[in-house]
Amino acid sequence: MRQGNMPLWIGVFFIAVVAIPTIISFFYTPFDPVVMEIDVRLQPPSSAHWFGTDQYGRDLFSRIMVGGQTSLTISALAVGTGMLIGGTLGAFSGYYGKRTDELLMRIAEAFHSFPSILLALLAVTILGPGQRTVLAAIAIANIPVFMKITRASFMQQSKFEYVLAAQALGASDWRIITRHILPNSVRVILVQASASFAGALLAEASLSYLGLGVQPPQPSWGRMLREVQSIGDMAPWTVIFPGIAIALIVLGFNLMADGMRIKGK
Amino acid sequence: MHSTTMLKRFCVISLVLLVLVGGSNLAVANAETINIAVPTDPDSFDPTRSVAAATAEIAFNIYEGLVKSTPDGQVTGALASHWEIDPSLKIYTFYLREAYFHNGSRVTAADVVNALNRARDPEISQRAGNYQAIDSVSAQGDNQVIVELKEPYAPLLYELTELAAAVYPKESAGLANRPIGTGPYKLEEWRPNQYIKLTRFDQHWSEQQPFFADVYFRIMPDYNSAVVSLKTGSIDLIPRLEASLFHQVQGVPNLAVYAAPMNLVQLLAVNNARPALSDLRVRQAIAMAINRDQIIIGAAWGQAEKLYTGLSPAMPEFYNSNLEDLLPYEPARAQALLQEAGYANLELTMTLPSAYPLHVQTGEIIADQLRRVGINVKIEIVEWGTWLEKVYTQRDYDLSIIGLTGKLDPHTILSRYVSTNSRNFTNFNSPEFDRLISEGISVSGPERRSIYDQAQEIMTREVAGVFIMDPMQINVLNAQIKGWQSYPVYVIDVAALYK
């Protein structure tokens, strides 16, 4: 902080701007985000409707607040799952090496070579559209990413003397992995998590934009953009605000990842 | 060093010029060329194979049948100059005019017999079901065709205007890609995903030369970019613009907008066979929970006419306009009916076709309206293929929204709600309705009208579906182009256009 880690703090600020209203929306929204009022459709921003209303007369501010719930929850769960599975497999692979490593890494690379959006579309074709599919698709795309980064860190650490010392003292593999190596690898994993989070948010928005994510009337940022693409010129607020929400939070997580990387050096 | 920069600059400039020249190919096109934006490629130009409306609208300019439809929904002679119907109403004699195919050969009665026999053969034709009333088709000399029916069948002439009854040379193959018809235009070139080029056919029997020599149907799935092209002049006509884009073309000086009812019946399909929905009170409650005015504003931007029955007001001779108050918008009564039926907390799924934004938006609004009377609707948006399979074929759904395209005869439209009809995807079952529909085909005049009036009342009162709207067909043209004709069927009449 004293050295002025600007990216980190700007990132945290951007995330807070979007995440705080989202958290509030679990308890309170100015208007019902789902109920339509056709009579007040497409009203520009005003004191009653801060961000204006959409094509069905729903309050855009309330919808963006609630839309964040879906985006953030799905991204958090997807990255969490990816991190847990990928991290475990990566640790295993990096610590033991040899054939296990070969096998696991080849599988990871095979997955990694698929463009993630293609993987997601495949998942949607098999499982049908909806929140669970999107979550599964993003999580699967994240597993190899975390596997690689954890494995690299574990391979490096396991050659250090403190590990050899622990082994010489007869510590079990489990104890070495969890008590000794993991705390030293946590930072790289967290940096990756922050970057992955930005990617997950964007993937969720893209899939909703394609109509494959959350089904209406549940609000989601990507879907909100898709629905108004032909009226953006007459009602610009319907495009601008969801767009800003996505841009701010994605930028926020990317900046935070950068900041953490700087701090780590 | 300096010379390489020069070289680079030269390359960039020539590239820019190339793009400009290439791009302006469209813009400075010759005055006798018209560019029309259509969303998809045709499925097949073989009249026996085609099922897509997108094909019919182009093929209307290439093929003709014995008769064709007029802009006001009547039937007029095409390859037949006139016809006679014998008093039993079972024998039709068509007299052919002197007409030529695009390959130069003359149209003979044998060609017509061959085409009609193929059209009614279930092994060959996708639409054979529409021609089952025909008992035999025969030629008398070179210029007379006699069609004999099993029973009197009033819709026959209308069915003969369809693409499925188009006439092509007897010895022809590969019509799917190389159609040979008798229409005012012939196919010159088809580049899938790019364009379909038609050229004027100089030997058309009408001896009237269409104004435009070359016609390009350009495939543009994105209406936003089609509108931009229209404004810049590289497209001259967009038929069937989405209502949400109407504001982009309204009041633009060099554009002319023609709106007319589409003769499309958009309905909330209610699967009558589902346990809760087989209760008439539940279906009537659903009908009374729906506010059509709000839907038309919210989903169709005010560009639609309200409907209360399975026919469109675009068919004034048969549309029953007295059904508005049968099941009016009364949410309180709807709630009471649900209580009475014991479904105070009903859960239903609405399956919507993603390919049709109008239907998806209508569905979203209806779901909201139904929630207000206590029916919890879960929306499920699916691909077009899935929709066809699940809703239309397997009838595995609760609620759905779809548009049924217009035909010229009420029988063709209403017979789908007959309990035994293979297209009766709402599983409507009313013996009284079935009886009326089978009576309707053999009578004419005011008697026929009265039968269809009763049939429409039954389908509305017993809720075969909730009929919502007939959306306006919004056609936008470059203002220099005149002569636009709106038809109550899915066609574009290019020959009528001029500058």
PDB file of N, CA and C in Angstrom, chain B residues 207-283:
ATOM      1  N   GLU B 207     -46.969 -11.668 -71.599  1.00  0.00           N
ATOM      2  CA  GLU B 207     -46.363 -10.712 -72.530  1.00  0.00           C
ATOM      3  C   GLU B 207     -46.092  -9.363 -71.886  1.00  0.00           C
ATOM      4  N   GLN B 208     -46.151  -9.338 -70.553  1.00  0.00           N
ATOM      5  CA  GLN B 208     -45.799  -8.103 -69.855  1.00  0.00           C
ATOM      6  C   GLN B 208     -44.393  -8.280 -69.301  1.00  0.00           C
ATOM      7  N   GLN B 209     -43.509  -7.377 -69.677  1.00  0.00           N
ATOM      8  CA  GLN B 209     -42.134  -7.467 -69.221  1.00  0.00           C
ATOM      9  C   GLN B 209     -42.026  -6.865 -67.834  1.00  0.00           C
ATOM     10  N   PRO B 210     -41.532  -7.623 -66.847  1.00  0.00           N
ATOM     11  CA  PRO B 210     -41.266  -6.980 -65.555  1.00  0.00           C
ATOM     12  C   PRO B 210     -40.215  -5.891 -65.728  1.00  0.00           C
ATOM     13  N   PHE B 211     -40.253  -4.887 -64.891  1.00  0.00           N
ATOM     14  CA  PHE B 211     -39.309  -3.768 -65.019  1.00  0.00           C
ATOM     15  C   PHE B 211     -37.870  -4.214 -64.754  1.00  0.00           C
ATOM     16  N   PHE B 212     -37.669  -4.978 -63.685  1.00  0.00           N
ATOM     17  CA  PHE B 212     -36.296  -5.329 -63.298  1.00  0.00           C
ATOM     18  C   PHE B 212     -35.790  -6.538 -64.076  1.00  0.00           C
ATOM     19  N   ALA B 213     -34.614  -6.386 -64.684  1.00  0.00           N
ATOM     20  CA  ALA B 213     -34.039  -7.473 -65.464  1.00  0.00           C
ATOM     21  C   ALA B 213     -33.361  -8.496 -64.565  1.00  0.00           C
ATOM     22  N   ASP B 214     -32.685  -8.007 -63.519  1.00  0.00           N
ATOM     23  CA  ASP B 214     -31.963  -8.901 -62.604  1.00  0.00           C
ATOM     24  C   ASP B 214     -32.474  -8.704 -61.183  1.00  0.00           C
ATOM     25  N   VAL B 215     -32.663  -9.814 -60.495  1.00  0.00           N
ATOM     26  CA  VAL B 215     -33.146  -9.754 -59.117  1.00  0.00           C
ATOM     27  C   VAL B 215     -32.185 -10.539 -58.240  1.00  0.00           C
ATOM     28  N   TYR B 216     -31.656  -9.898 -57.219  1.00  0.00           N
ATOM     29  CA  TYR B 216     -30.801 -10.603 -56.251  1.00  0.00           C
ATOM     30  C   TYR B 216     -31.543 -10.733 -54.928  1.00  0.00           C
ATOM     31  N   PHE B 217     -31.716 -11.972 -54.478  1.00  0.00           N
ATOM     32  CA  PHE B 217     -32.184 -12.193 -53.115  1.00  0.00           C
ATOM     33  C   PHE B 217     -30.923 -12.419 -52.301  1.00  0.00           C
ATOM     34  N   ARG B 218     -30.547 -11.442 -51.489  1.00  0.00           N
ATOM     35  CA  ARG B 218     -29.302 -11.567 -50.727  1.00  0.00           C
ATOM     36  C   ARG B 218     -29.599 -12.120 -49.337  1.00  0.00           C
ATOM     37  N   ILE B 219     -28.824 -13.147 -48.961  1.00  0.00           N
ATOM     38  CA  ILE B 219     -29.072 -13.813 -47.688  1.00  0.00           C
ATOM     39  C   ILE B 219     -28.445 -12.991 -46.568  1.00  0.00           C
ATOM     40  N   MET B 220     -29.277 -12.373 -45.738  1.00  0.00           N
ATOM     41  CA  MET B 220     -28.777 -11.547 -44.632  1.00  0.00           C
ATOM     42  C   MET B 220     -29.531 -11.920 -43.360  1.00  0.00           C
ATOM     43  N   PRO B 221     -28.953 -12.831 -42.563  1.00  0.00           N
ATOM     44  CA  PRO B 221     -29.663 -13.289 -41.364  1.00  0.00           C
ATOM     45  C   PRO B 221     -29.831 -12.177 -40.317  1.00  0.00           C
ATOM     46  N   ASP B 222     -28.969 -11.178 -40.342  1.00  0.00           N
ATOM     47  CA  ASP B 222     -29.032 -10.132 -39.327  1.00  0.00           C
ATOM     48  C   ASP B 222     -29.775  -8.913 -39.877  1.00  0.00           C
ATOM     49  N   TYR B 223     -30.947  -8.664 -39.292  1.00  0.00           N
ATOM     50  CA  TYR B 223     -31.766  -7.558 -39.776  1.00  0.00           C
ATOM     51  C   TYR B 223     -31.105  -6.206 -39.544  1.00  0.00           C
ATOM     52  N   ASN B 224     -30.297  -6.108 -38.477  1.00  0.00           N
ATOM     53  CA  ASN B 224     -29.630  -4.834 -38.227  1.00  0.00           C
ATOM     54  C   ASN B 224     -28.759  -4.427 -39.401  1.00  0.00           C
ATOM     55  N   SER B 225     -27.992  -5.393 -39.931  1.00  0.00           N
ATOM     56  CA  SER B 225     -27.116  -5.033 -41.040  1.00  0.00           C
ATOM     57  C   SER B 225     -27.921  -4.851 -42.322  1.00  0.00           C
ATOM     58  N   ALA B 226     -29.048  -5.553 -42.457  1.00  0.00           N
ATOM     59  CA  ALA B 226     -29.893  -5.347 -43.630  1.00  0.00           C
ATOM     60  C   ALA B 226     -30.429  -3.917 -43.656  1.00  0.00           C
ATOM     61  N   VAL B 227     -30.797  -3.410 -42.465  1.00  0.00           N
ATOM     62  CA  VAL B 227     -31.318  -2.042 -42.405  1.00  0.00           C
ATOM     63  C   VAL B 227     -30.237  -1.037 -42.799  1.00  0.00           C
ATOM     64  N   VAL B 228     -29.013  -1.269 -42.313  1.00  0.00           N
ATOM     65  CA  VAL B 228     -27.920  -0.370 -42.682  1.00  0.00           C
ATOM     66  C   VAL B 228     -27.711  -0.388 -44.198  1.00  0.00           C
ATOM     67  N   SER B 229     -27.740  -1.592 -44.797  1.00  0.00           N
ATOM     68  CA  SER B 229     -27.565  -1.707 -46.244  1.00  0.00           C
ATOM     69  C   SER B 229     -28.696  -1.012 -46.995  1.00  0.00           C
ATOM     70  N   LEU B 230     -29.882  -1.074 -46.449  1.00  0.00           N
ATOM     71  CA  LEU B 230     -31.021  -0.414 -47.089  1.00  0.00           C
ATOM     72  C   LEU B 230     -30.828   1.099 -47.078  1.00  0.00           C
ATOM     73  N   LYS B 231     -30.332   1.593 -45.948  1.00  0.00           N
ATOM     74  CA  LYS B 231     -30.135   3.040 -45.844  1.00  0.00           C
ATOM     75  C   LYS B 231     -29.034   3.528 -46.768  1.00  0.00           C
ATOM     76  N   THR B 232     -28.010   2.688 -46.974  1.00  0.00           N
ATOM     77  CA  THR B 232     -26.919   3.125 -47.842  1.00  0.00           C
ATOM     78  C   THR B 232     -27.201   2.797 -49.302  1.00  0.00           C
ATOM     79  N   GLY B 233     -28.269   2.081 -49.583  1.00  0.00           N
ATOM     80  CA  GLY B 233     -28.673   1.860 -50.967  1.00  0.00           C
ATOM     81  C   GLY B 233     -28.202   0.567 -51.586  1.00  0.00           C
ATOM     82  N   SER B 234     -27.467  -0.275 -50.851  1.00  0.00           N
ATOM     83  CA  SER B 234     -27.024  -1.518 -51.479  1.00  0.00           C
ATOM     84  C   SER B 234     -28.112  -2.588 -51.417  1.00  0.00           C
ATOM     85  N   ILE B 235     -29.159  -2.324 -50.642  1.00  0.00           N
ATOM     86  CA  ILE B 235     -30.350  -3.185 -50.628  1.00  0.00           C
ATOM     87  C   ILE B 235     -31.542  -2.288 -50.959  1.00  0.00           C
ATOM     88  N   ASP B 236     -32.468  -2.819 -51.767  1.00  0.00           N
ATOM     89  CA  ASP B 236     -33.621  -2.007 -52.162  1.00  0.00           C
ATOM     90  C   ASP B 236     -34.887  -2.371 -51.403  1.00  0.00           C
ATOM     91  N   LEU B 237     -34.915  -3.585 -50.866  1.00  0.00           N
ATOM     92  CA  LEU B 237     -36.170  -4.042 -50.264  1.00  0.00           C
ATOM     93  C   LEU B 237     -35.898  -5.018 -49.134  1.00  0.00           C
ATOM     94  N   ILE B 238     -36.541  -4.787 -47.988  1.00  0.00           N
ATOM     95  CA  ILE B 238     -36.544  -5.780 -46.908  1.00  0.00           C
ATOM     96  C   ILE B 238     -38.000  -6.178 -46.672  1.00  0.00           C
ATOM     97  N   PRO B 239     -38.378  -7.388 -47.066  1.00  0.00           N
ATOM     98  CA  PRO B 239     -39.720  -7.830 -46.729  1.00  0.00           C
ATOM     99  C   PRO B 239     -39.710  -8.375 -45.303  1.00  0.00           C
ATOM    100  N   ARG B 240     -40.826  -8.186 -44.581  1.00  0.00           N
ATOM    101  CA  ARG B 240     -40.947  -8.760 -43.241  1.00  0.00           C
ATOM    102  C   ARG B 240     -39.861  -8.304 -42.270  1.00  0.00           C
ATOM    103  N   LEU B 241     -39.778  -7.000 -42.081  1.00  0.00           N
ATOM    104  CA  LEU B 241     -38.827  -6.471 -41.098  1.00  0.00           C
ATOM    105  C   LEU B 241     -39.356  -6.757 -39.694  1.00  0.00           C
ATOM    106  N   GLU B 242     -38.426  -7.058 -38.771  1.00  0.00           N
ATOM    107  CA  GLU B 242     -38.824  -7.254 -37.373  1.00  0.00           C
ATOM    108  C   GLU B 242     -39.368  -5.948 -36.799  1.00  0.00           C
ATOM    109  N   ALA B 243     -40.458  -6.062 -36.033  1.00  0.00           N
ATOM    110  CA  ALA B 243     -41.121  -4.855 -35.513  1.00  0.00           C
ATOM    111  C   ALA B 243     -40.183  -4.018 -34.642  1.00  0.00           C
ATOM    112  N   SER B 244     -39.242  -4.672 -33.946  1.00  0.00           N
ATOM    113  CA  SER B 244     -38.367  -3.907 -33.056  1.00  0.00           C
ATOM    114  C   SER B 244     -37.419  -2.998 -33.840  1.00  0.00           C
ATOM    115  N   LEU B 245     -37.308  -3.213 -35.164  1.00  0.00           N
ATOM    116  CA  LEU B 245     -36.438  -2.366 -35.972  1.00  0.00           C
ATOM    117  C   LEU B 245     -37.228  -1.300 -36.736  1.00  0.00           C
ATOM    118  N   PHE B 246     -38.541  -1.302 -36.544  1.00  0.00           N
ATOM    119  CA  PHE B 246     -39.406  -0.384 -37.268  1.00  0.00           C
ATOM    120  C   PHE B 246     -38.969   1.068 -37.074  1.00  0.00           C
ATOM    121  N   HIS B 247     -38.597   1.405 -35.830  1.00  0.00           N
ATOM    122  CA  HIS B 247     -38.233   2.797 -35.547  1.00  0.00           C
ATOM    123  C   HIS B 247     -37.021   3.268 -36.353  1.00  0.00           C
ATOM    124  N   GLN B 248     -36.190   2.295 -36.781  1.00  0.00           N
ATOM    125  CA  GLN B 248     -34.984   2.687 -37.529  1.00  0.00           C
ATOM    126  C   GLN B 248     -35.293   3.116 -38.959  1.00  0.00           C
ATOM    127  N   VAL B 249     -36.457   2.706 -39.486  1.00  0.00           N
ATOM    128  CA  VAL B 249     -36.776   3.035 -40.878  1.00  0.00           C
ATOM    129  C   VAL B 249     -37.922   4.035 -40.982  1.00  0.00           C
ATOM    130  N   GLN B 250     -38.573   4.282 -39.831  1.00  0.00           N
ATOM    131  CA  GLN B 250     -39.710   5.184 -39.825  1.00  0.00           C
ATOM    132  C   GLN B 250     -39.250   6.612 -40.100  1.00  0.00           C
ATOM    133  N   GLY B 251     -39.913   7.296 -41.035  1.00  0.00           N
ATOM    134  CA  GLY B 251     -39.609   8.698 -41.283  1.00  0.00           C
ATOM    135  C   GLY B 251     -38.282   8.949 -41.975  1.00  0.00           C
ATOM    136  N   VAL B 252     -37.613   7.905 -42.459  1.00  0.00           N
ATOM    137  CA  VAL B 252     -36.384   8.122 -43.219  1.00  0.00           C
ATOM    138  C   VAL B 252     -36.802   8.534 -44.639  1.00  0.00           C
ATOM    139  N   PRO B 253     -36.339   9.712 -45.132  1.00  0.00           N
ATOM    140  CA  PRO B 253     -36.872  10.274 -46.375  1.00  0.00           C
ATOM    141  C   PRO B 253     -36.792   9.353 -47.606  1.00  0.00           C
ATOM    142  N   ASN B 254     -35.683   8.643 -47.789  1.00  0.00           N
ATOM    143  CA  ASN B 254     -35.583   7.869 -49.030  1.00  0.00           C
ATOM    144  C   ASN B 254     -36.137   6.450 -48.908  1.00  0.00           C
ATOM    145  N   LEU B 255     -36.899   6.188 -47.836  1.00  0.00           N
ATOM    146  CA  LEU B 255     -37.472   4.854 -47.677  1.00  0.00           C
ATOM    147  C   LEU B 255     -38.995   4.918 -47.652  1.00  0.00           C
ATOM    148  N   ALA B 256     -39.628   3.882 -48.184  1.00  0.00           N
ATOM    149  CA  ALA B 256     -41.084   3.784 -48.117  1.00  0.00           C
ATOM    150  C   ALA B 256     -41.445   2.524 -47.342  1.00  0.00           C
ATOM    151  N   VAL B 257     -42.383   2.651 -46.409  1.00  0.00           N
ATOM    152  CA  VAL B 257     -42.772   1.513 -45.573  1.00  0.00           C
ATOM    153  C   VAL B 257     -44.202   1.105 -45.914  1.00  0.00           C
ATOM    154  N   TYR B 258     -44.404  -0.173 -46.193  1.00  0.00           N
ATOM    155  CA  TYR B 258     -45.746  -0.689 -46.428  1.00  0.00           C
ATOM    156  C   TYR B 258     -46.050  -1.736 -45.363  1.00  0.00           C
ATOM    157  N   ALA B 259     -47.096  -1.497 -44.581  1.00  0.00           N
ATOM    158  CA  ALA B 259     -47.453  -2.467 -43.547  1.00  0.00           C
ATOM    159  C   ALA B 259     -48.827  -3.033 -43.851  1.00  0.00           C
ATOM    160  N   ALA B 260     -48.961  -4.333 -43.729  1.00  0.00           N
ATOM    161  CA  ALA B 260     -50.251  -4.982 -43.956  1.00  0.00           C
ATOM    162  C   ALA B 260     -50.324  -6.201 -43.053  1.00  0.00           C
ATOM    163  N   PRO B 261     -51.536  -6.610 -42.647  1.00  0.00           N
ATOM    164  CA  PRO B 261     -51.617  -7.812 -41.816  1.00  0.00           C
ATOM    165  C   PRO B 261     -50.971  -8.991 -42.536  1.00  0.00           C
ATOM    166  N   MET B 262     -50.291  -9.808 -41.773  1.00  0.00           N
ATOM    167  CA  MET B 262     -49.480 -10.877 -42.356  1.00  0.00           C
ATOM    168  C   MET B 262     -50.325 -12.103 -42.692  1.00  0.00           C
ATOM    169  N   ASN B 263     -51.558 -12.146 -42.152  1.00  0.00           N
ATOM    170  CA  ASN B 263     -52.377 -13.350 -42.239  1.00  0.00           C
ATOM    171  C   ASN B 263     -51.663 -14.501 -41.532  1.00  0.00           C
ATOM    172  N   LEU B 264     -51.090 -14.151 -40.382  1.00  0.00           N
ATOM    173  CA  LEU B 264     -50.414 -15.155 -39.560  1.00  0.00           C
ATOM    174  C   LEU B 264     -51.168 -15.192 -38.238  1.00  0.00           C
ATOM    175  N   VAL B 265     -51.476 -16.378 -37.769  1.00  0.00           N
ATOM    176  CA  VAL B 265     -52.197 -16.471 -36.506  1.00  0.00           C
ATOM    177  C   VAL B 265     -51.205 -16.839 -35.417  1.00  0.00           C
ATOM    178  N   GLN B 266     -50.910 -15.881 -34.548  1.00  0.00           N
ATOM    179  CA  GLN B 266     -50.014 -16.187 -33.439  1.00  0.00           C
ATOM    180  C   GLN B 266     -50.864 -16.634 -32.268  1.00  0.00           C
ATOM    181  N   LEU B 267     -50.529 -17.789 -31.711  1.00  0.00           N
ATOM    182  CA  LEU B 267     -51.350 -18.279 -30.609  1.00  0.00           C
ATOM    183  C   LEU B 267     -50.509 -18.786 -29.458  1.00  0.00           C
ATOM    184  N   LEU B 268     -51.134 -18.754 -28.266  1.00  0.00           N
ATOM    185  CA  LEU B 268     -50.575 -19.453 -27.128  1.00  0.00           C
ATOM    186  C   LEU B 268     -51.130 -20.865 -27.242  1.00  0.00           C
ATOM    187  N   ALA B 269     -50.292 -21.798 -27.658  1.00  0.00           N
ATOM    188  CA  ALA B 269     -50.742 -23.181 -27.785  1.00  0.00           C
ATOM    189  C   ALA B 269     -50.876 -23.766 -26.395  1.00  0.00           C
ATOM    190  N   VAL B 270     -52.034 -24.321 -26.101  1.00  0.00           N
ATOM    191  CA  VAL B 270     -52.315 -24.902 -24.787  1.00  0.00           C
ATOM    192  C   VAL B 270     -52.537 -26.389 -25.021  1.00  0.00           C
ATOM    193  N   ASN B 271     -51.661 -27.210 -24.475  1.00  0.00           N
ATOM    194  CA  ASN B 271     -51.765 -28.644 -24.719  1.00  0.00           C
ATOM    195  C   ASN B 271     -52.971 -29.226 -23.981  1.00  0.00           C
ATOM    196  N   ASN B 272     -54.080 -29.371 -24.714  1.00  0.00           N
ATOM    197  CA  ASN B 272     -55.348 -29.813 -24.127  1.00  0.00           C
ATOM    198  C   ASN B 272     -55.281 -31.190 -23.473  1.00  0.00           C
ATOM    199  N   ALA B 273     -54.221 -31.952 -23.753  1.00  0.00           N
ATOM    200  CA  ALA B 273     -54.150 -33.314 -23.230  1.00  0.00           C
ATOM    201  C   ALA B 273     -53.452 -33.387 -21.876  1.00  0.00           C
ATOM    202  N   ARG B 274     -52.816 -32.292 -21.435  1.00  0.00           N
ATOM    203  CA  ARG B 274     -52.161 -32.316 -20.121  1.00  0.00           C
ATOM    204  C   ARG B 274     -53.216 -32.369 -19.015  1.00  0.00           C
ATOM    205  N   PRO B 275     -52.952 -33.086 -17.908  1.00  0.00           N
ATOM    206  CA  PRO B 275     -53.977 -33.268 -16.878  1.00  0.00           C
ATOM    207  C   PRO B 275     -54.655 -31.956 -16.450  1.00  0.00           C
ATOM    208  N   ALA B 276     -53.859 -30.978 -16.008  1.00  0.00           N
ATOM    209  CA  ALA B 276     -54.473 -29.737 -15.522  1.00  0.00           C
ATOM    210  C   ALA B 276     -55.176 -28.996 -16.655  1.00  0.00           C
ATOM    211  N   LEU B 277     -54.585 -29.062 -17.851  1.00  0.00           N
ATOM    212  CA  LEU B 277     -55.107 -28.271 -18.959  1.00  0.00           C
ATOM    213  C   LEU B 277     -56.281 -28.942 -19.662  1.00  0.00           C
ATOM    214  N   SER B 278     -56.551 -30.210 -19.321  1.00  0.00           N
ATOM    215  CA  SER B 278     -57.725 -30.857 -19.902  1.00  0.00           C
ATOM    216  C   SER B 278     -58.987 -30.341 -19.224  1.00  0.00           C
ATOM    217  N   ASP B 279     -58.825 -29.656 -18.083  1.00  0.00           N
ATOM    218  CA  ASP B 279     -59.956 -29.022 -17.393  1.00  0.00           C
ATOM    219  C   ASP B 279     -60.284 -27.707 -18.102  1.00  0.00           C
ATOM    220  N   LEU B 280     -61.501 -27.638 -18.653  1.00  0.00           N
ATOM    221  CA  LEU B 280     -61.882 -26.457 -19.432  1.00  0.00           C
ATOM    222  C   LEU B 280     -61.754 -25.171 -18.615  1.00  0.00           C
ATOM    223  N   ARG B 281     -62.064 -25.248 -17.290  1.00  0.00           N
ATOM    224  CA  ARG B 281     -62.004 -24.043 -16.460  1.00  0.00           C
ATOM    225  C   ARG B 281     -60.578 -23.486 -16.410  1.00  0.00           C
ATOM    226  N   VAL B 282     -59.591 -24.374 -16.373  1.00  0.00           N
ATOM    227  CA  VAL B 282     -58.196 -23.918 -16.322  1.00  0.00           C
ATOM    228  C   VAL B 282     -57.833 -23.224 -17.642  1.00  0.00           C
ATOM    229  N   ARG B 283     -58.250 -23.824 -18.753  1.00  0.00           N
ATOM    230  CA  ARG B 283     -57.942 -23.218 -20.052  1.00  0.00           C
ATOM    231  C   ARG B 283     -58.617 -21.857 -20.191  1.00  0.00           C
TER     232      ARG B 283
END
